[in-house]
Amino acid sequence: MKKPLMNDSPHKTSHNTGTTSGKDPDSFTRKVLKALGIVLGALLIIILVWNAFSVLLLIFAGVLFAVFFRGTAYALSSRTRLSGKWSLAIVAVGVLALITATVWLMAPQVSEQVNALSEELPKATANLRDRVANYKWGRKLIDEAPTMDSLLENRGTWLQQSLGVLSTTFGVLADLYVVLFLGLFITAQPGLYKRGIVLLVPLPKRDRAREVLDTLGSTLYKWLMGKLFSMLVVGVFTSIGLSLLGVPMALVLGLIAGLLSFIPNFGPLIALIPAVMIALLEGPNQALYVVLLYVGIQAVESNIITPLVQKKMVEIPPALIITSQLLLAIFTGTLGLILATPIMVIVMVLVKMLYVHDVLGDETVEV
């Protein structure tokens, strides 16, 4: 009876030794499957973000909308004894009254000048074509341009393009609707969404998450107010300068310049095109004066106004702004071009707070 037991003992010992000294194949398989699951999950998230990036941009635009109203209401509440709700109500009513008064006072002139601009732009285009035709390279360029007959032959294609423009118009209106209501919902209950984001962070890091979110909100508000002020200055200076130069439709051209100055680098160039084309109707000297006016205003805006109103903000290198604009414009179109700068503001704050401060331990860099 004891002999089988003695024979079993070496067998058990060798089996246990092999289990402890060797690698468990089941454990290795679990690690491989876990790594594979992490990789597949990351790829899935990247694909979802890639396909839904335009939607994320709309959500971000709604957040900017909410940041403006909540930030202004907080500034009013901190300077008065009003509660947050009353401050928000006053800000909302004030903004609505300001927009209504501006539309009521300027709508007739703007509407008239917009109609005049739509009539004058074809004339300006024809005038530019005639001037270009005086040069050899210009005639070659005109000869290679499509003729009216070729455009009429492709009227089916033009119909499709017209329907595309119509659908694009409805798409823009739908986007504005989404941004407006997202902004209203976030403005009404910002704490609800903030708590939801913080709950996704591990418990030891939640205080830091709240600090990061507060810093992002204040930085975006400062950037937004500075940008709105610079847009106002650019619009007013452009309208006054064009009026002094005797350029027609100065008010609507100044309005275009002010709105497009929200887009750094590319916005002023786009705004310059219709102004120069209208000025060419008066002659090349007038067009040159308009170019100098726009260049001077942008120089003042870039070197004086922007550093003055945004001196306490995070600094973004100009090359980084242009790079982000190009990348987002390629992947998402106009909306990405418009929102590239505030997105870079967020990226810079996150890099400085979460990487430079928390990971590298460098506290000398200000956020």
mmCIF file of C-alpha atoms in Angstrom:
data_model
loop_
_atom_site.group_PDB
_atom_site.id
_atom_site.type_symbol
_atom_site.label_atom_id
_atom_site.label_comp_id
_atom_site.label_asym_id
_atom_site.label_seq_id
_atom_site.Cartn_x
_atom_site.Cartn_y
_atom_site.Cartn_z
ATOM 1 C CA MET A 1 0.000 0.000 0.000
ATOM 2 C CA LYS A 2 2.851 2.394 0.753
ATOM 3 C CA LYS A 3 4.764 1.616 -2.392
ATOM 4 C CA PRO A 4 2.281 3.226 -4.766
ATOM 5 C CA LEU A 5 2.304 6.264 -2.512
ATOM 6 C CA MET A 6 6.077 6.503 -2.775
ATOM 7 C CA ASN A 7 5.817 6.196 -6.521
ATOM 8 C CA ASP A 8 3.201 8.949 -6.658
ATOM 9 C CA SER A 9 5.281 11.374 -4.624
ATOM 10 C CA PRO A 10 8.087 11.916 -7.169
ATOM 11 C CA HIS A 11 5.471 12.301 -9.872
ATOM 12 C CA LYS A 12 3.681 14.999 -7.951
ATOM 13 C CA THR A 13 6.900 16.773 -7.126
ATOM 14 C CA SER A 14 8.063 16.910 -10.693
ATOM 15 C CA HIS A 15 4.620 18.118 -11.797
ATOM 16 C CA ASN A 16 4.612 20.959 -9.272
ATOM 17 C CA THR A 17 8.154 21.909 -10.163
ATOM 18 C CA GLY A 18 7.276 22.119 -13.809
ATOM 19 C CA THR A 19 4.269 24.314 -13.041
ATOM 20 C CA THR A 20 6.169 26.782 -10.906
ATOM 21 C CA SER A 21 9.340 26.968 -12.945
ATOM 22 C CA GLY A 22 7.771 26.987 -16.408
ATOM 23 C CA LYS A 23 5.417 29.540 -17.994
ATOM 24 C CA ASP A 24 1.675 29.076 -17.793
ATOM 25 C CA PRO A 25 0.376 28.918 -21.380
ATOM 26 C CA ASP A 26 -3.078 30.078 -20.267
ATOM 27 C CA SER A 27 -1.609 33.199 -18.637
ATOM 28 C CA PHE A 28 0.367 34.038 -21.772
ATOM 29 C CA THR A 29 -2.754 33.600 -23.922
ATOM 30 C CA ARG A 30 -4.735 35.917 -21.657
ATOM 31 C CA LYS A 31 -2.044 38.601 -21.942
ATOM 32 C CA VAL A 32 -2.026 38.332 -25.727
ATOM 33 C CA LEU A 33 -5.806 38.554 -25.893
ATOM 34 C CA LYS A 34 -5.797 41.520 -23.514
ATOM 35 C CA ALA A 35 -3.202 43.380 -25.609
ATOM 36 C CA LEU A 36 -5.132 42.555 -28.768
ATOM 37 C CA GLY A 37 -8.338 43.833 -27.204
ATOM 38 C CA ILE A 38 -6.662 47.103 -26.194
ATOM 39 C CA VAL A 39 -5.303 47.616 -29.715
ATOM 40 C CA LEU A 40 -8.650 46.838 -31.336
ATOM 41 C CA GLY A 41 -10.442 49.125 -28.883
ATOM 42 C CA ALA A 42 -8.036 51.958 -29.602
ATOM 43 C CA LEU A 43 -8.480 51.469 -33.348
ATOM 44 C CA LEU A 44 -12.249 51.447 -32.935
ATOM 45 C CA ILE A 45 -12.136 54.710 -30.977
ATOM 46 C CA ILE A 46 -9.887 56.292 -33.612
ATOM 47 C CA ILE A 47 -12.252 55.218 -36.401
ATOM 48 C CA LEU A 48 -15.291 56.548 -34.551
ATOM 49 C CA VAL A 49 -13.602 59.864 -33.806
ATOM 50 C CA TRP A 50 -12.411 60.131 -37.412
ATOM 51 C CA ASN A 51 -15.884 59.551 -38.843
ATOM 52 C CA ALA A 52 -17.646 61.688 -36.260
ATOM 53 C CA PHE A 53 -15.102 64.529 -36.143
ATOM 54 C CA SER A 54 -17.468 66.974 -37.870
ATOM 55 C CA VAL A 55 -20.082 66.234 -35.207
ATOM 56 C CA LEU A 56 -17.472 66.781 -32.498
ATOM 57 C CA LEU A 57 -16.673 70.156 -34.047
ATOM 58 C CA LEU A 58 -20.356 71.121 -33.862
ATOM 59 C CA ILE A 59 -20.401 70.093 -30.202
ATOM 60 C CA PHE A 60 -17.283 72.184 -29.602
ATOM 61 C CA ALA A 61 -18.935 75.178 -31.293
ATOM 62 C CA GLY A 62 -21.870 74.755 -28.912
ATOM 63 C CA VAL A 63 -19.409 74.660 -26.001
ATOM 64 C CA LEU A 64 -17.906 77.967 -27.175
ATOM 65 C CA PHE A 65 -21.413 79.409 -27.287
ATOM 66 C CA ALA A 66 -21.979 78.298 -23.685
ATOM 67 C CA VAL A 67 -18.542 79.517 -22.577
ATOM 68 C CA PHE A 68 -19.368 83.024 -23.785
ATOM 69 C CA PHE A 69 -22.682 83.272 -21.926
ATOM 70 C CA ARG A 70 -21.563 81.537 -18.736
ATOM 71 C CA GLY A 71 -18.293 83.488 -18.639
ATOM 72 C CA THR A 72 -20.038 86.821 -19.127
ATOM 73 C CA ALA A 73 -22.654 85.928 -16.530
ATOM 74 C CA TYR A 74 -19.922 84.948 -14.050
ATOM 75 C CA ALA A 75 -18.081 88.225 -14.675
ATOM 76 C CA LEU A 76 -21.301 90.164 -14.040
ATOM 77 C CA SER A 77 -22.100 88.141 -10.917
ATOM 78 C CA SER A 78 -18.604 88.582 -9.472
ATOM 79 C CA ARG A 79 -18.843 92.381 -9.847
ATOM 80 C CA THR A 80 -22.371 92.676 -8.474
ATOM 81 C CA ARG A 81 -24.494 90.988 -5.829
ATOM 82 C CA LEU A 82 -26.643 89.247 -8.402
ATOM 83 C CA SER A 83 -27.000 85.487 -8.366
ATOM 84 C CA GLY A 84 -25.724 83.351 -11.200
ATOM 85 C CA LYS A 85 -29.198 82.756 -12.652
ATOM 86 C CA TRP A 86 -30.106 86.446 -12.649
ATOM 87 C CA SER A 87 -26.749 87.348 -14.163
ATOM 88 C CA LEU A 88 -27.240 84.776 -16.914
ATOM 89 C CA ALA A 89 -30.743 86.085 -17.612
ATOM 90 C CA ILE A 90 -29.498 89.679 -17.828
ATOM 91 C CA VAL A 91 -26.659 88.670 -20.158
ATOM 92 C CA ALA A 92 -29.010 86.710 -22.423
ATOM 93 C CA VAL A 93 -31.539 89.561 -22.594
ATOM 94 C CA GLY A 94 -28.749 92.092 -23.146
ATOM 95 C CA VAL A 95 -27.187 90.130 -25.994
ATOM 96 C CA LEU A 96 -30.600 89.627 -27.611
ATOM 97 C CA ALA A 97 -31.402 93.346 -27.267
ATOM 98 C CA LEU A 98 -28.012 94.290 -28.720
ATOM 99 C CA ILE A 99 -28.482 92.011 -31.720
ATOM 100 C CA THR A 100 -32.035 93.286 -32.268
ATOM 101 C CA ALA A 101 -30.961 96.933 -32.073
ATOM 102 C CA THR A 102 -28.028 96.341 -34.420
ATOM 103 C CA VAL A 103 -30.213 94.577 -36.967
ATOM 104 C CA TRP A 104 -32.894 97.274 -36.717
ATOM 105 C CA LEU A 105 -30.406 100.108 -37.202
ATOM 106 C CA MET A 106 -28.118 98.547 -39.788
ATOM 107 C CA ALA A 107 -30.342 96.086 -41.657
ATOM 108 C CA PRO A 108 -31.638 98.598 -44.261
ATOM 109 C CA GLN A 109 -28.140 99.835 -45.142
ATOM 110 C CA VAL A 110 -26.598 96.386 -45.058
ATOM 111 C CA SER A 111 -29.392 94.920 -47.192
ATOM 112 C CA GLU A 112 -29.063 97.719 -49.715
ATOM 113 C CA GLN A 113 -25.302 97.387 -49.884
ATOM 114 C CA VAL A 114 -25.487 93.594 -50.145
ATOM 115 C CA ASN A 115 -27.789 93.928 -53.160
ATOM 116 C CA ALA A 116 -25.442 96.492 -54.650
ATOM 117 C CA LEU A 117 -22.479 94.222 -53.976
ATOM 118 C CA SER A 118 -24.198 91.322 -55.754
ATOM 119 C CA GLU A 119 -24.709 93.584 -58.765
ATOM 120 C CA GLU A 120 -21.262 95.126 -58.746
ATOM 121 C CA LEU A 121 -19.225 91.948 -58.278
ATOM 122 C CA PRO A 122 -20.013 90.615 -61.796
ATOM 123 C CA LYS A 123 -18.982 94.003 -63.201
ATOM 124 C CA ALA A 124 -15.831 93.928 -61.131
ATOM 125 C CA THR A 125 -15.099 90.405 -62.361
ATOM 126 C CA ALA A 126 -15.526 91.486 -65.987
ATOM 127 C CA ASN A 127 -13.362 94.538 -65.355
ATOM 128 C CA LEU A 128 -10.648 92.352 -63.830
ATOM 129 C CA ARG A 129 -10.871 90.016 -66.827
ATOM 130 C CA ASP A 130 -10.374 92.935 -69.236
ATOM 131 C CA ARG A 131 -7.388 94.204 -67.296
ATOM 132 C CA VAL A 132 -5.796 90.764 -67.160
ATOM 133 C CA ALA A 133 -6.335 90.400 -70.916
ATOM 134 C CA ASN A 134 -3.875 93.255 -71.507
ATOM 135 C CA TYR A 135 -1.029 90.906 -70.569
ATOM 136 C CA LYS A 136 0.250 87.868 -72.419
ATOM 137 C CA TRP A 137 -0.007 85.568 -69.429
ATOM 138 C CA GLY A 138 -3.481 86.939 -68.768
ATOM 139 C CA ARG A 139 -4.690 86.151 -72.288
ATOM 140 C CA LYS A 140 -3.320 82.630 -71.966
ATOM 141 C CA LEU A 141 -5.143 82.224 -68.689
ATOM 142 C CA ILE A 142 -8.401 83.487 -70.200
ATOM 143 C CA ASP A 143 -8.064 81.176 -73.195
ATOM 144 C CA GLU A 144 -7.718 78.183 -70.911
ATOM 145 C CA ALA A 145 -10.747 79.202 -68.854
ATOM 146 C CA PRO A 146 -14.065 77.475 -69.712
ATOM 147 C CA THR A 147 -16.319 79.336 -72.152
ATOM 148 C CA MET A 148 -20.041 79.937 -71.813
ATOM 149 C CA ASP A 149 -20.831 77.304 -74.443
ATOM 150 C CA SER A 150 -18.940 74.662 -72.523
ATOM 151 C CA LEU A 151 -20.759 75.675 -69.379
ATOM 152 C CA LEU A 152 -24.105 75.381 -71.126
ATOM 153 C CA GLU A 153 -23.170 71.976 -72.475
ATOM 154 C CA ASN A 154 -22.621 70.854 -68.912
ATOM 155 C CA ARG A 155 -25.912 72.262 -67.638
ATOM 156 C CA GLY A 156 -26.722 68.880 -66.087
ATOM 157 C CA THR A 157 -23.584 69.122 -64.033
ATOM 158 C CA TRP A 158 -24.460 72.683 -63.099
ATOM 159 C CA LEU A 159 -27.903 71.530 -62.005
ATOM 160 C CA GLN A 160 -26.311 68.976 -59.759
ATOM 161 C CA GLN A 161 -23.983 71.663 -58.389
ATOM 162 C CA SER A 162 -26.952 73.973 -57.781
ATOM 163 C CA LEU A 163 -28.738 71.243 -55.878
ATOM 164 C CA GLY A 164 -25.519 70.682 -53.975
ATOM 165 C CA VAL A 165 -25.415 74.373 -53.035
ATOM 166 C CA LEU A 166 -29.034 74.153 -51.920
ATOM 167 C CA SER A 167 -28.338 71.112 -49.770
ATOM 168 C CA THR A 168 -25.246 72.842 -48.395
ATOM 169 C CA THR A 169 -27.377 75.841 -47.404
ATOM 170 C CA PHE A 170 -29.809 73.626 -45.536
ATOM 171 C CA GLY A 171 -26.836 71.830 -44.006
ATOM 172 C CA VAL A 172 -25.429 75.117 -42.697
ATOM 173 C CA LEU A 173 -28.802 76.068 -41.221
ATOM 174 C CA ALA A 174 -29.058 72.638 -39.580
ATOM 175 C CA ASP A 175 -25.553 73.024 -38.155
ATOM 176 C CA LEU A 176 -26.423 76.440 -36.743
ATOM 177 C CA TYR A 177 -29.575 74.963 -35.209
ATOM 178 C CA VAL A 178 -27.564 72.178 -33.551
ATOM 179 C CA VAL A 179 -24.905 74.587 -32.258
ATOM 180 C CA LEU A 180 -27.544 76.974 -30.877
ATOM 181 C CA PHE A 181 -29.473 74.347 -28.960
ATOM 182 C CA LEU A 182 -26.362 72.543 -27.728
ATOM 183 C CA GLY A 183 -25.073 75.877 -26.462
ATOM 184 C CA LEU A 184 -28.387 76.616 -24.730
ATOM 185 C CA PHE A 185 -28.477 73.222 -23.012
ATOM 186 C CA ILE A 186 -24.877 73.503 -21.825
ATOM 187 C CA THR A 187 -25.429 77.105 -20.721
ATOM 188 C CA ALA A 188 -28.480 76.144 -18.680
ATOM 189 C CA GLN A 189 -26.772 73.286 -16.773
ATOM 190 C CA PRO A 190 -22.976 73.432 -17.135
ATOM 191 C CA GLY A 191 -22.408 71.691 -13.797
ATOM 192 C CA LEU A 192 -24.275 68.597 -14.985
ATOM 193 C CA TYR A 193 -21.929 68.073 -17.930
ATOM 194 C CA LYS A 194 -18.860 68.988 -15.904
ATOM 195 C CA ARG A 195 -19.716 66.400 -13.249
ATOM 196 C CA GLY A 196 -20.277 63.810 -15.965
ATOM 197 C CA ILE A 197 -16.780 64.394 -17.352
ATOM 198 C CA VAL A 198 -15.195 64.323 -13.889
ATOM 199 C CA LEU A 199 -16.898 60.999 -13.066
ATOM 200 C CA LEU A 200 -14.983 59.408 -15.942
ATOM 201 C CA VAL A 201 -11.690 60.181 -14.175
ATOM 202 C CA PRO A 202 -10.267 57.935 -11.399
ATOM 203 C CA LEU A 203 -11.024 59.155 -7.867
ATOM 204 C CA PRO A 204 -7.482 60.363 -6.980
ATOM 205 C CA LYS A 205 -7.387 62.558 -10.101
ATOM 206 C CA ARG A 206 -10.846 64.135 -9.932
ATOM 207 C CA ASP A 207 -9.739 67.312 -8.176
ATOM 208 C CA ARG A 208 -7.097 67.817 -10.860
ATOM 209 C CA ALA A 209 -9.723 67.139 -13.545
ATOM 210 C CA ARG A 210 -11.942 69.887 -12.104
ATOM 211 C CA GLU A 211 -8.983 72.261 -12.052
ATOM 212 C CA VAL A 212 -8.169 71.477 -15.693
ATOM 213 C CA LEU A 213 -11.784 72.006 -16.772
ATOM 214 C CA ASP A 214 -11.977 75.328 -14.921
ATOM 215 C CA THR A 215 -8.725 76.473 -16.538
ATOM 216 C CA LEU A 216 -9.980 75.442 -19.983
ATOM 217 C CA GLY A 217 -13.204 77.379 -19.475
ATOM 218 C CA SER A 218 -11.501 80.577 -18.283
ATOM 219 C CA THR A 219 -8.851 80.420 -21.023
ATOM 220 C CA LEU A 220 -11.422 79.881 -23.771
ATOM 221 C CA TYR A 221 -13.497 82.762 -22.405
ATOM 222 C CA LYS A 222 -10.525 85.134 -22.396
ATOM 223 C CA TRP A 223 -9.586 84.084 -25.914
ATOM 224 C CA LEU A 224 -13.154 84.461 -27.154
ATOM 225 C CA MET A 225 -13.648 87.926 -25.657
ATOM 226 C CA GLY A 226 -10.321 89.075 -27.051
ATOM 227 C CA LYS A 227 -11.233 87.748 -30.488
ATOM 228 C CA LEU A 228 -14.661 89.421 -30.431
ATOM 229 C CA PHE A 229 -13.062 92.729 -29.490
ATOM 230 C CA SER A 230 -10.488 92.462 -32.291
ATOM 231 C CA MET A 231 -13.273 91.566 -34.758
ATOM 232 C CA LEU A 232 -15.161 94.700 -33.721
ATOM 233 C CA VAL A 233 -12.069 96.860 -34.149
ATOM 234 C CA VAL A 234 -11.258 95.382 -37.562
ATOM 235 C CA GLY A 235 -14.834 95.832 -38.781
ATOM 236 C CA VAL A 236 -15.102 99.442 -37.595
ATOM 237 C CA PHE A 237 -11.661 100.491 -38.870
ATOM 238 C CA THR A 238 -12.251 98.814 -42.228
ATOM 239 C CA SER A 239 -15.628 100.523 -42.729
ATOM 240 C CA ILE A 240 -14.213 103.923 -41.750
ATOM 241 C CA GLY A 241 -11.120 103.491 -43.921
ATOM 242 C CA LEU A 242 -13.096 102.385 -46.981
ATOM 243 C CA SER A 243 -15.513 105.292 -46.497
ATOM 244 C CA LEU A 244 -12.620 107.763 -46.365
ATOM 245 C CA LEU A 245 -11.204 106.222 -49.551
ATOM 246 C CA GLY A 246 -14.580 106.599 -51.250
ATOM 247 C CA VAL A 247 -15.051 102.868 -51.853
ATOM 248 C CA PRO A 248 -18.726 101.929 -52.328
ATOM 249 C CA MET A 249 -20.464 99.544 -49.932
ATOM 250 C CA ALA A 250 -17.970 100.287 -47.164
ATOM 251 C CA LEU A 251 -20.351 99.122 -44.430
ATOM 252 C CA VAL A 252 -20.948 95.621 -45.787
ATOM 253 C CA LEU A 253 -17.275 95.213 -46.749
ATOM 254 C CA GLY A 254 -16.278 96.207 -43.233
ATOM 255 C CA LEU A 255 -18.819 93.752 -41.824
ATOM 256 C CA ILE A 256 -17.316 90.985 -43.957
ATOM 257 C CA ALA A 257 -13.804 91.908 -42.831
ATOM 258 C CA GLY A 258 -14.825 91.911 -39.176
ATOM 259 C CA LEU A 259 -16.567 88.537 -39.330
ATOM 260 C CA LEU A 260 -13.795 86.847 -41.307
ATOM 261 C CA SER A 261 -11.111 88.150 -38.938
ATOM 262 C CA PHE A 262 -12.311 85.396 -36.582
ATOM 263 C CA ILE A 263 -10.258 83.105 -38.842
ATOM 264 C CA PRO A 264 -6.567 84.015 -38.408
ATOM 265 C CA ASN A 265 -4.283 84.240 -41.454
ATOM 266 C CA PHE A 266 -6.855 83.182 -44.070
ATOM 267 C CA GLY A 267 -9.881 85.272 -43.069
ATOM 268 C CA PRO A 268 -8.339 88.685 -43.865
ATOM 269 C CA LEU A 269 -7.155 87.422 -47.263
ATOM 270 C CA ILE A 270 -10.646 86.206 -48.133
ATOM 271 C CA ALA A 271 -12.166 89.512 -46.998
ATOM 272 C CA LEU A 272 -9.696 91.446 -49.138
ATOM 273 C CA ILE A 273 -10.828 89.869 -52.433
ATOM 274 C CA PRO A 274 -14.264 91.560 -52.844
ATOM 275 C CA ALA A 275 -12.904 94.888 -51.585
ATOM 276 C CA VAL A 276 -10.103 94.900 -54.162
ATOM 277 C CA MET A 277 -12.452 93.852 -56.969
ATOM 278 C CA ILE A 278 -14.842 96.700 -56.157
ATOM 279 C CA ALA A 279 -11.958 99.162 -55.859
ATOM 280 C CA LEU A 280 -10.666 98.116 -59.288
ATOM 281 C CA LEU A 281 -13.792 99.652 -60.791
ATOM 282 C CA GLU A 282 -12.371 102.992 -59.670
ATOM 283 C CA GLY A 283 -8.893 102.192 -60.968
ATOM 284 C CA PRO A 284 -5.704 100.355 -59.980
ATOM 285 C CA ASN A 285 -4.596 103.157 -57.646
ATOM 286 C CA GLN A 286 -7.781 102.779 -55.619
ATOM 287 C CA ALA A 287 -7.226 99.025 -55.410
ATOM 288 C CA LEU A 288 -3.683 99.635 -54.169
ATOM 289 C CA TYR A 289 -4.962 101.979 -51.469
ATOM 290 C CA VAL A 290 -7.464 99.324 -50.352
ATOM 291 C CA VAL A 291 -4.715 96.703 -50.130
ATOM 292 C CA LEU A 292 -2.567 99.068 -48.055
ATOM 293 C CA LEU A 293 -5.549 99.811 -45.808
ATOM 294 C CA TYR A 294 -6.217 96.131 -45.144
ATOM 295 C CA VAL A 295 -2.532 95.410 -44.561
ATOM 296 C CA GLY A 296 -2.279 98.311 -42.119
ATOM 297 C CA ILE A 297 -5.365 97.261 -40.177
ATOM 298 C CA GLN A 298 -4.120 93.675 -39.919
ATOM 299 C CA ALA A 299 -0.710 94.922 -38.771
ATOM 300 C CA VAL A 300 -2.357 96.960 -36.009
ATOM 301 C CA GLU A 301 -4.624 94.046 -35.065
ATOM 302 C CA SER A 302 -1.823 91.493 -34.975
ATOM 303 C CA ASN A 303 0.856 93.582 -33.271
ATOM 304 C CA ILE A 304 -1.122 95.855 -30.947
ATOM 305 C CA ILE A 305 -4.725 94.766 -30.358
ATOM 306 C CA THR A 306 -4.275 91.011 -30.071
ATOM 307 C CA PRO A 307 -1.225 91.135 -27.741
ATOM 308 C CA LEU A 308 -2.998 93.776 -25.630
ATOM 309 C CA VAL A 309 -6.293 91.943 -25.089
ATOM 310 C CA GLN A 310 -4.831 88.427 -24.991
ATOM 311 C CA LYS A 311 -1.625 89.027 -23.034
ATOM 312 C CA LYS A 312 -2.812 86.805 -20.165
ATOM 313 C CA MET A 313 -3.726 83.944 -22.458
ATOM 314 C CA VAL A 314 -1.799 80.902 -23.543
ATOM 315 C CA GLU A 315 0.532 81.799 -26.392
ATOM 316 C CA ILE A 316 0.276 79.733 -29.559
ATOM 317 C CA PRO A 317 3.097 79.890 -32.125
ATOM 318 C CA PRO A 318 1.782 81.258 -35.467
ATOM 319 C CA ALA A 319 3.233 78.321 -37.393
ATOM 320 C CA LEU A 320 1.283 75.942 -35.159
ATOM 321 C CA ILE A 321 -1.942 77.845 -35.853
ATOM 322 C CA ILE A 322 -1.423 77.701 -39.623
ATOM 323 C CA THR A 323 -0.584 73.989 -39.467
ATOM 324 C CA SER A 324 -3.702 73.193 -37.458
ATOM 325 C CA GLN A 325 -5.838 75.277 -39.828
ATOM 326 C CA LEU A 326 -4.533 73.452 -42.877
ATOM 327 C CA LEU A 327 -4.959 70.004 -41.333
ATOM 328 C CA LEU A 328 -8.464 70.623 -40.028
ATOM 329 C CA ALA A 329 -9.520 72.339 -43.268
ATOM 330 C CA ILE A 330 -8.363 69.329 -45.281
ATOM 331 C CA PHE A 331 -10.183 66.794 -43.120
ATOM 332 C CA THR A 332 -13.305 68.720 -42.069
ATOM 333 C CA GLY A 333 -13.636 71.699 -44.414
ATOM 334 C CA THR A 334 -14.680 75.212 -43.454
ATOM 335 C CA LEU A 335 -15.797 74.378 -39.930
ATOM 336 C CA GLY A 336 -12.375 72.987 -39.084
ATOM 337 C CA LEU A 337 -10.711 76.104 -40.483
ATOM 338 C CA ILE A 338 -12.930 78.304 -38.318
ATOM 339 C CA LEU A 339 -12.430 76.354 -35.083
ATOM 340 C CA ALA A 340 -8.751 75.483 -35.512
ATOM 341 C CA THR A 341 -7.477 78.244 -33.223
ATOM 342 C CA PRO A 342 -9.703 77.564 -30.175
ATOM 343 C CA ILE A 343 -8.939 73.860 -30.562
ATOM 344 C CA MET A 344 -5.235 74.673 -30.390
ATOM 345 C CA VAL A 345 -5.924 76.756 -27.269
ATOM 346 C CA ILE A 346 -7.360 73.638 -25.629
ATOM 347 C CA VAL A 347 -4.470 71.482 -26.813
ATOM 348 C CA MET A 348 -1.883 73.910 -25.458
ATOM 349 C CA VAL A 349 -3.580 74.102 -22.043
ATOM 350 C CA LEU A 350 -3.873 70.310 -21.806
ATOM 351 C CA VAL A 351 -0.249 69.802 -22.814
ATOM 352 C CA LYS A 352 1.025 72.311 -20.282
ATOM 353 C CA MET A 353 -1.140 71.134 -17.382
ATOM 354 C CA LEU A 354 -1.237 67.370 -17.918
ATOM 355 C CA TYR A 355 2.160 66.749 -19.481
ATOM 356 C CA VAL A 356 4.555 69.587 -18.678
ATOM 357 C CA HIS A 357 3.305 70.066 -15.108
ATOM 358 C CA ASP A 358 2.032 66.637 -14.069
ATOM 359 C CA VAL A 359 4.346 64.326 -16.003
ATOM 360 C CA LEU A 360 7.536 66.345 -16.341
ATOM 361 C CA GLY A 361 7.094 68.216 -13.067
ATOM 362 C CA ASP A 362 8.000 71.589 -14.587
ATOM 363 C CA GLU A 363 6.059 74.231 -12.625
ATOM 364 C CA THR A 364 7.854 77.207 -14.197
ATOM 365 C CA VAL A 365 5.681 77.163 -17.328
ATOM 366 C CA GLU A 366 2.561 79.292 -16.856
ATOM 367 C CA VAL A 367 -0.778 78.121 -18.217
#
